[in-house]
Amino acid sequence: MDAMPLMRHSSTFLLPQSSPSAAPTSDGPALTYALVVLNQRVPRFFPLLWKHAKLRLCADGGANRVYDELPEMFPDQDPLDVRFSYKPDVIKGDMDSIRDEVKDFYINLGVKIVDESHDQDTTDLHKCVSYICDSTDGSEKSNLCILVAGALGGRFDHEAGNINVLYRFSSIRIVLLSDDSLIHLLPKTHYHEIHIQSSVEGPHCGLVPVGAPSGSTTTTGLQWDLNDTKMSFGGLVSTSNIVREEKITVHSDSDLLWTISIRKTT
Ligand SMILES: Nc1ncnc2c1ncn2[C@@H]1O[C@H](COP(=O)(O)OP(=O)(O)OP(=O)(O)O)[C@@H](O)[C@H]1O
Ligand SMILES: Cc1ncc(C[n+]2csc(CCO)c2C)c(N)n1
């Protein structure tokens, strides 16, 4: 149990890049971020996520959101200038939601469009995550972190599909985001340290055994810590918990979802 490798997590992508705490520290590794924009209202801190990302993808109708909502976020600027500055690298999906005018606009800007309308068995988010993994070298995958904007709230079938992507790519760091909260997977292969960025996240949090029950989970740093505790749907799941310390530790025999609230001031 003690030989288990440590995985550190820290939501520094919610801080401005110039912020000292956004730089790599003992809080967590220096990560390379990719961003996937889904077809839901973009979060208010979207420009921050965009700046952190080295690769930016829109999942099908996510392109409509960048096209429509970014100019609304910067009402004092010319909409065209805003669209030029927020030009995605790739638009990928089954292309049944992107509007023709939006598709044509980005084709003219040279954006790569990957039409996978033949695949009706995987979601547009899944298709985008596959693209990012395929374009990342094996040695760089451990430093990759995929931020997913617009993944929570909205239609529950889509939310469940988005959570399933965390499990299907369980060796890749993926963070699902909305305006209100974030979710990521804590794989059972690791012992976890979560460094709380208390200026932008918390205090509400949860540990949820979505994929399978947990026979034993132990935590430190929470108001209601678990101590060799069983969790399952139909039994206990840790929701409405509160972070009490700057560092949370989690040790579990099952994959767990970690979720934490995002502060309104972000
Ligand atoms: N209401 C929502 N809540 C959560 N995620 C969403 C929602 N709507 C879309 N998404 C995410 O954005 C991605 C792209 O959305 P888009 O509307 O283009 O998908 P779609 O497959 O055409 O959806 P539909 O099931 O409506 O045909 C989806 O794969 C999903 O991950
Ligand atoms: C059992 C099963 N349930 C639902 C779908 C439908 N579906 C799942 S992902 C997707 C693509 C959405 O862009 C669609 C249409 C399926 N294929 N198989």
PDB file of N, CA and C in Angstrom, residues 80-152:
ATOM      1  N   LEU A  80     -15.213  40.554 -34.929  1.00  0.00           N
ATOM      2  CA  LEU A  80     -14.320  39.822 -35.828  1.00  0.00           C
ATOM      3  C   LEU A  80     -12.920  39.672 -35.219  1.00  0.00           C
ATOM      4  N   ASP A  81     -12.446  40.783 -34.583  1.00  0.00           N
ATOM      5  CA  ASP A  81     -11.130  40.719 -33.937  1.00  0.00           C
ATOM      6  C   ASP A  81     -11.127  39.664 -32.828  1.00  0.00           C
ATOM      7  N   VAL A  82     -12.244  39.623 -32.069  1.00  0.00           N
ATOM      8  CA  VAL A  82     -12.316  38.637 -30.977  1.00  0.00           C
ATOM      9  C   VAL A  82     -12.268  37.232 -31.572  1.00  0.00           C
ATOM     10  N   ARG A  83     -13.007  37.029 -32.670  1.00  0.00           N
ATOM     11  CA  ARG A  83     -13.013  35.682 -33.295  1.00  0.00           C
ATOM     12  C   ARG A  83     -11.643  35.317 -33.840  1.00  0.00           C
ATOM     13  N   PHE A  84     -10.905  36.306 -34.355  1.00  0.00           N
ATOM     14  CA  PHE A  84      -9.558  36.010 -34.833  1.00  0.00           C
ATOM     15  C   PHE A  84      -8.649  35.613 -33.661  1.00  0.00           C
ATOM     16  N   SER A  85      -8.811  36.298 -32.506  1.00  0.00           N
ATOM     17  CA  SER A  85      -7.913  35.964 -31.383  1.00  0.00           C
ATOM     18  C   SER A  85      -8.304  34.652 -30.700  1.00  0.00           C
ATOM     19  N   TYR A  86      -9.547  34.254 -30.843  1.00  0.00           N
ATOM     20  CA  TYR A  86      -9.962  32.967 -30.253  1.00  0.00           C
ATOM     21  C   TYR A  86     -10.230  31.968 -31.375  1.00  0.00           C
ATOM     22  N   LYS A  87      -9.175  31.677 -32.136  1.00  0.00           N
ATOM     23  CA  LYS A  87      -9.275  30.752 -33.277  1.00  0.00           C
ATOM     24  C   LYS A  87      -8.848  29.355 -32.786  1.00  0.00           C
ATOM     25  N   PRO A  88      -9.774  28.382 -32.819  1.00  0.00           N
ATOM     26  CA  PRO A  88      -9.385  27.033 -32.370  1.00  0.00           C
ATOM     27  C   PRO A  88      -8.381  26.399 -33.335  1.00  0.00           C
ATOM     28  N   ASP A  89      -7.634  25.411 -32.856  1.00  0.00           N
ATOM     29  CA  ASP A  89      -6.729  24.671 -33.741  1.00  0.00           C
ATOM     30  C   ASP A  89      -7.496  23.643 -34.563  1.00  0.00           C
ATOM     31  N   VAL A  90      -8.483  23.029 -33.935  1.00  0.00           N
ATOM     32  CA  VAL A  90      -9.192  21.914 -34.568  1.00  0.00           C
ATOM     33  C   VAL A  90     -10.666  21.956 -34.167  1.00  0.00           C
ATOM     34  N   ILE A  91     -11.531  21.596 -35.107  1.00  0.00           N
ATOM     35  CA  ILE A  91     -12.950  21.344 -34.786  1.00  0.00           C
ATOM     36  C   ILE A  91     -13.205  19.891 -35.173  1.00  0.00           C
ATOM     37  N   LYS A  92     -13.654  19.096 -34.206  1.00  0.00           N
ATOM     38  CA  LYS A  92     -13.831  17.668 -34.503  1.00  0.00           C
ATOM     39  C   LYS A  92     -15.149  17.173 -33.926  1.00  0.00           C
ATOM     40  N   GLY A  93     -15.821  16.295 -34.646  1.00  0.00           N
ATOM     41  CA  GLY A  93     -17.054  15.707 -34.141  1.00  0.00           C
ATOM     42  C   GLY A  93     -17.857  15.124 -35.267  1.00  0.00           C
ATOM     43  N   ASP A  94     -19.136  14.865 -34.972  1.00  0.00           N
ATOM     44  CA  ASP A  94     -19.958  14.284 -36.045  1.00  0.00           C
ATOM     45  C   ASP A  94     -20.654  15.374 -36.859  1.00  0.00           C
ATOM     46  N   MET A  95     -20.378  16.626 -36.501  1.00  0.00           N
ATOM     47  CA  MET A  95     -20.744  17.791 -37.327  1.00  0.00           C
ATOM     48  C   MET A  95     -22.249  17.921 -37.588  1.00  0.00           C
ATOM     49  N   ASP A  96     -23.052  17.497 -36.613  1.00  0.00           N
ATOM     50  CA  ASP A  96     -24.488  17.710 -36.802  1.00  0.00           C
ATOM     51  C   ASP A  96     -24.975  18.937 -36.045  1.00  0.00           C
ATOM     52  N   SER A  97     -24.095  19.610 -35.300  1.00  0.00           N
ATOM     53  CA  SER A  97     -24.527  20.786 -34.532  1.00  0.00           C
ATOM     54  C   SER A  97     -23.857  22.081 -34.969  1.00  0.00           C
ATOM     55  N   ILE A  98     -22.663  21.994 -35.539  1.00  0.00           N
ATOM     56  CA  ILE A  98     -21.982  23.229 -35.969  1.00  0.00           C
ATOM     57  C   ILE A  98     -22.795  23.856 -37.104  1.00  0.00           C
ATOM     58  N   ARG A  99     -23.017  25.181 -37.041  1.00  0.00           N
ATOM     59  CA  ARG A  99     -23.777  25.861 -38.103  1.00  0.00           C
ATOM     60  C   ARG A  99     -22.874  26.047 -39.332  1.00  0.00           C
ATOM     61  N   ASP A 100     -23.499  26.081 -40.520  1.00  0.00           N
ATOM     62  CA  ASP A 100     -22.719  26.198 -41.761  1.00  0.00           C
ATOM     63  C   ASP A 100     -21.878  27.464 -41.778  1.00  0.00           C
ATOM     64  N   GLU A 101     -22.503  28.591 -41.326  1.00  0.00           N
ATOM     65  CA  GLU A 101     -21.767  29.879 -41.374  1.00  0.00           C
ATOM     66  C   GLU A 101     -20.524  29.813 -40.469  1.00  0.00           C
ATOM     67  N   VAL A 102     -20.645  29.094 -39.347  1.00  0.00           N
ATOM     68  CA  VAL A 102     -19.528  28.980 -38.394  1.00  0.00           C
ATOM     69  C   VAL A 102     -18.446  28.087 -39.003  1.00  0.00           C
ATOM     70  N   LYS A 103     -18.880  26.978 -39.589  1.00  0.00           N
ATOM     71  CA  LYS A 103     -17.925  26.047 -40.217  1.00  0.00           C
ATOM     72  C   LYS A 103     -17.158  26.764 -41.339  1.00  0.00           C
ATOM     73  N   ASP A 104     -17.903  27.502 -42.180  1.00  0.00           N
ATOM     74  CA  ASP A 104     -17.259  28.206 -43.295  1.00  0.00           C
ATOM     75  C   ASP A 104     -16.273  29.254 -42.784  1.00  0.00           C
ATOM     76  N   PHE A 105     -16.674  29.972 -41.723  1.00  0.00           N
ATOM     77  CA  PHE A 105     -15.802  31.004 -41.155  1.00  0.00           C
ATOM     78  C   PHE A 105     -14.468  30.395 -40.737  1.00  0.00           C
ATOM     79  N   TYR A 106     -14.521  29.271 -40.002  1.00  0.00           N
ATOM     80  CA  TYR A 106     -13.281  28.689 -39.497  1.00  0.00           C
ATOM     81  C   TYR A 106     -12.496  27.972 -40.598  1.00  0.00           C
ATOM     82  N   ILE A 107     -13.197  27.407 -41.597  1.00  0.00           N
ATOM     83  CA  ILE A 107     -12.469  26.810 -42.744  1.00  0.00           C
ATOM     84  C   ILE A 107     -11.642  27.910 -43.413  1.00  0.00           C
ATOM     85  N   ASN A 108     -12.253  29.088 -43.592  1.00  0.00           N
ATOM     86  CA  ASN A 108     -11.541  30.206 -44.239  1.00  0.00           C
ATOM     87  C   ASN A 108     -10.354  30.695 -43.419  1.00  0.00           C
ATOM     88  N   LEU A 109     -10.409  30.473 -42.110  1.00  0.00           N
ATOM     89  CA  LEU A 109      -9.263  30.863 -41.257  1.00  0.00           C
ATOM     90  C   LEU A 109      -8.192  29.767 -41.222  1.00  0.00           C
ATOM     91  N   GLY A 110      -8.460  28.649 -41.900  1.00  0.00           N
ATOM     92  CA  GLY A 110      -7.473  27.561 -41.931  1.00  0.00           C
ATOM     93  C   GLY A 110      -7.567  26.589 -40.759  1.00  0.00           C
ATOM     94  N   VAL A 111      -8.664  26.648 -40.021  1.00  0.00           N
ATOM     95  CA  VAL A 111      -8.833  25.716 -38.892  1.00  0.00           C
ATOM     96  C   VAL A 111      -9.032  24.305 -39.441  1.00  0.00           C
ATOM     97  N   LYS A 112      -8.400  23.337 -38.783  1.00  0.00           N
ATOM     98  CA  LYS A 112      -8.520  21.940 -39.232  1.00  0.00           C
ATOM     99  C   LYS A 112      -9.890  21.395 -38.803  1.00  0.00           C
ATOM    100  N   ILE A 113     -10.632  20.877 -39.790  1.00  0.00           N
ATOM    101  CA  ILE A 113     -11.962  20.320 -39.479  1.00  0.00           C
ATOM    102  C   ILE A 113     -11.889  18.808 -39.656  1.00  0.00           C
ATOM    103  N   VAL A 114     -12.223  18.075 -38.618  1.00  0.00           N
ATOM    104  CA  VAL A 114     -12.196  16.609 -38.718  1.00  0.00           C
ATOM    105  C   VAL A 114     -13.625  16.098 -38.568  1.00  0.00           C
ATOM    106  N   ASP A 115     -14.183  15.649 -39.697  1.00  0.00           N
ATOM    107  CA  ASP A 115     -15.584  15.211 -39.740  1.00  0.00           C
ATOM    108  C   ASP A 115     -15.633  13.706 -39.504  1.00  0.00           C
ATOM    109  N   GLU A 116     -16.191  13.326 -38.380  1.00  0.00           N
ATOM    110  CA  GLU A 116     -16.302  11.889 -38.093  1.00  0.00           C
ATOM    111  C   GLU A 116     -17.765  11.493 -37.983  1.00  0.00           C
ATOM    112  N   SER A 117     -18.561  11.938 -38.985  1.00  0.00           N
ATOM    113  CA  SER A 117     -20.003  11.661 -38.918  1.00  0.00           C
ATOM    114  C   SER A 117     -20.300  10.160 -39.049  1.00  0.00           C
ATOM    115  N   HIS A 118     -19.307   9.380 -39.549  1.00  0.00           N
ATOM    116  CA  HIS A 118     -19.531   7.934 -39.678  1.00  0.00           C
ATOM    117  C   HIS A 118     -19.577   7.243 -38.313  1.00  0.00           C
ATOM    118  N   ASP A 119     -18.976   7.862 -37.300  1.00  0.00           N
ATOM    119  CA  ASP A 119     -18.914   7.217 -35.976  1.00  0.00           C
ATOM    120  C   ASP A 119     -20.042   7.748 -35.092  1.00  0.00           C
ATOM    121  N   GLN A 120     -21.072   6.934 -34.925  1.00  0.00           N
ATOM    122  CA  GLN A 120     -22.206   7.342 -34.086  1.00  0.00           C
ATOM    123  C   GLN A 120     -22.203   6.567 -32.773  1.00  0.00           C
ATOM    124  N   ASP A 121     -21.019   6.015 -32.403  1.00  0.00           N
ATOM    125  CA  ASP A 121     -20.917   5.226 -31.170  1.00  0.00           C
ATOM    126  C   ASP A 121     -20.063   5.893 -30.099  1.00  0.00           C
ATOM    127  N   THR A 122     -19.328   6.940 -30.480  1.00  0.00           N
ATOM    128  CA  THR A 122     -18.564   7.665 -29.458  1.00  0.00           C
ATOM    129  C   THR A 122     -18.975   9.136 -29.513  1.00  0.00           C
ATOM    130  N   THR A 123     -18.870   9.803 -28.365  1.00  0.00           N
ATOM    131  CA  THR A 123     -19.312  11.203 -28.283  1.00  0.00           C
ATOM    132  C   THR A 123     -18.278  12.131 -28.921  1.00  0.00           C
ATOM    133  N   ASP A 124     -18.700  13.356 -29.169  1.00  0.00           N
ATOM    134  CA  ASP A 124     -17.773  14.341 -29.731  1.00  0.00           C
ATOM    135  C   ASP A 124     -16.621  14.626 -28.757  1.00  0.00           C
ATOM    136  N   LEU A 125     -16.897  14.597 -27.452  1.00  0.00           N
ATOM    137  CA  LEU A 125     -15.806  14.785 -26.485  1.00  0.00           C
ATOM    138  C   LEU A 125     -14.803  13.644 -26.601  1.00  0.00           C
ATOM    139  N   HIS A 126     -15.306  12.422 -26.691  1.00  0.00           N
ATOM    140  CA  HIS A 126     -14.427  11.254 -26.857  1.00  0.00           C
ATOM    141  C   HIS A 126     -13.542  11.429 -28.100  1.00  0.00           C
ATOM    142  N   LYS A 127     -14.155  11.875 -29.183  1.00  0.00           N
ATOM    143  CA  LYS A 127     -13.407  12.048 -30.442  1.00  0.00           C
ATOM    144  C   LYS A 127     -12.299  13.094 -30.253  1.00  0.00           C
ATOM    145  N   CYS A 128     -12.601  14.153 -29.534  1.00  0.00           N
ATOM    146  CA  CYS A 128     -11.591  15.211 -29.318  1.00  0.00           C
ATOM    147  C   CYS A 128     -10.464  14.721 -28.414  1.00  0.00           C
ATOM    148  N   VAL A 129     -10.808  13.971 -27.368  1.00  0.00           N
ATOM    149  CA  VAL A 129      -9.768  13.453 -26.466  1.00  0.00           C
ATOM    150  C   VAL A 129      -8.873  12.482 -27.232  1.00  0.00           C
ATOM    151  N   SER A 130      -9.469  11.641 -28.093  1.00  0.00           N
ATOM    152  CA  SER A 130      -8.648  10.719 -28.921  1.00  0.00           C
ATOM    153  C   SER A 130      -7.676  11.519 -29.788  1.00  0.00           C
ATOM    154  N   TYR A 131      -8.173  12.606 -30.378  1.00  0.00           N
ATOM    155  CA  TYR A 131      -7.317  13.429 -31.247  1.00  0.00           C
ATOM    156  C   TYR A 131      -6.118  13.969 -30.454  1.00  0.00           C
ATOM    157  N   ILE A 132      -6.397  14.478 -29.253  1.00  0.00           N
ATOM    158  CA  ILE A 132      -5.317  15.071 -28.437  1.00  0.00           C
ATOM    159  C   ILE A 132      -4.306  13.990 -28.053  1.00  0.00           C
ATOM    160  N   CYS A 133      -4.800  12.816 -27.668  1.00  0.00           N
ATOM    161  CA  CYS A 133      -3.890  11.721 -27.284  1.00  0.00           C
ATOM    162  C   CYS A 133      -3.040  11.299 -28.469  1.00  0.00           C
ATOM    163  N   ASP A 134      -3.673  11.194 -29.653  1.00  0.00           N
ATOM    164  CA  ASP A 134      -2.925  10.768 -30.845  1.00  0.00           C
ATOM    165  C   ASP A 134      -1.873  11.792 -31.250  1.00  0.00           C
ATOM    166  N   SER A 135      -2.094  13.068 -30.915  1.00  0.00           N
ATOM    167  CA  SER A 135      -1.112  14.071 -31.325  1.00  0.00           C
ATOM    168  C   SER A 135      -0.129  14.401 -30.195  1.00  0.00           C
ATOM    169  N   THR A 136      -0.139  13.587 -29.136  1.00  0.00           N
ATOM    170  CA  THR A 136       0.813  13.792 -28.032  1.00  0.00           C
ATOM    171  C   THR A 136       1.747  12.589 -27.957  1.00  0.00           C
ATOM    172  N   ASP A 137       3.067  12.843 -27.926  1.00  0.00           N
ATOM    173  CA  ASP A 137       4.050  11.752 -27.821  1.00  0.00           C
ATOM    174  C   ASP A 137       3.837  10.984 -26.522  1.00  0.00           C
ATOM    175  N   GLY A 138       4.141   9.695 -26.576  1.00  0.00           N
ATOM    176  CA  GLY A 138       3.991   8.839 -25.389  1.00  0.00           C
ATOM    177  C   GLY A 138       4.662   9.429 -24.163  1.00  0.00           C
ATOM    178  N   SER A 139       5.891   9.954 -24.342  1.00  0.00           N
ATOM    179  CA  SER A 139       6.648  10.457 -23.192  1.00  0.00           C
ATOM    180  C   SER A 139       6.010  11.723 -22.605  1.00  0.00           C
ATOM    181  N   GLU A 140       5.207  12.438 -23.422  1.00  0.00           N
ATOM    182  CA  GLU A 140       4.592  13.688 -22.938  1.00  0.00           C
ATOM    183  C   GLU A 140       3.207  13.468 -22.341  1.00  0.00           C
ATOM    184  N   LYS A 141       2.669  12.243 -22.502  1.00  0.00           N
ATOM    185  CA  LYS A 141       1.288  11.998 -22.053  1.00  0.00           C
ATOM    186  C   LYS A 141       1.135  12.163 -20.538  1.00  0.00           C
ATOM    187  N   SER A 142       2.213  11.852 -19.788  1.00  0.00           N
ATOM    188  CA  SER A 142       2.068  11.941 -18.328  1.00  0.00           C
ATOM    189  C   SER A 142       2.003  13.401 -17.869  1.00  0.00           C
ATOM    190  N   ASN A 143       2.455  14.345 -18.737  1.00  0.00           N
ATOM    191  CA  ASN A 143       2.375  15.775 -18.368  1.00  0.00           C
ATOM    192  C   ASN A 143       1.203  16.480 -19.024  1.00  0.00           C
ATOM    193  N   LEU A 144       0.405  15.712 -19.778  1.00  0.00           N
ATOM    194  CA  LEU A 144      -0.740  16.306 -20.481  1.00  0.00           C
ATOM    195  C   LEU A 144      -1.924  16.431 -19.518  1.00  0.00           C
ATOM    196  N   CYS A 145      -2.640  17.550 -19.631  1.00  0.00           N
ATOM    197  CA  CYS A 145      -3.879  17.701 -18.865  1.00  0.00           C
ATOM    198  C   CYS A 145      -4.921  18.342 -19.775  1.00  0.00           C
ATOM    199  N   ILE A 146      -6.033  17.647 -19.967  1.00  0.00           N
ATOM    200  CA  ILE A 146      -7.077  18.124 -20.877  1.00  0.00           C
ATOM    201  C   ILE A 146      -8.182  18.805 -20.059  1.00  0.00           C
ATOM    202  N   LEU A 147      -8.395  20.086 -20.337  1.00  0.00           N
ATOM    203  CA  LEU A 147      -9.455  20.851 -19.662  1.00  0.00           C
ATOM    204  C   LEU A 147     -10.688  20.828 -20.563  1.00  0.00           C
ATOM    205  N   VAL A 148     -11.845  20.534 -19.998  1.00  0.00           N
ATOM    206  CA  VAL A 148     -13.061  20.407 -20.808  1.00  0.00           C
ATOM    207  C   VAL A 148     -14.079  21.449 -20.328  1.00  0.00           C
ATOM    208  N   ALA A 149     -14.322  22.465 -21.175  1.00  0.00           N
ATOM    209  CA  ALA A 149     -15.232  23.564 -20.797  1.00  0.00           C
ATOM    210  C   ALA A 149     -16.656  23.218 -21.191  1.00  0.00           C
ATOM    211  N   GLY A 150     -17.596  23.410 -20.273  1.00  0.00           N
ATOM    212  CA  GLY A 150     -19.018  23.175 -20.569  1.00  0.00           C
ATOM    213  C   GLY A 150     -19.440  21.732 -20.389  1.00  0.00           C
ATOM    214  N   ALA A 151     -18.722  21.008 -19.527  1.00  0.00           N
ATOM    215  CA  ALA A 151     -18.965  19.558 -19.414  1.00  0.00           C
ATOM    216  C   ALA A 151     -20.055  19.197 -18.423  1.00  0.00           C
ATOM    217  N   LEU A 152     -20.409  20.141 -17.545  1.00  0.00           N
ATOM    218  CA  LEU A 152     -21.353  19.801 -16.464  1.00  0.00           C
ATOM    219  C   LEU A 152     -22.536  20.752 -16.498  1.00  0.00           C
TER     220      LEU A 152
END
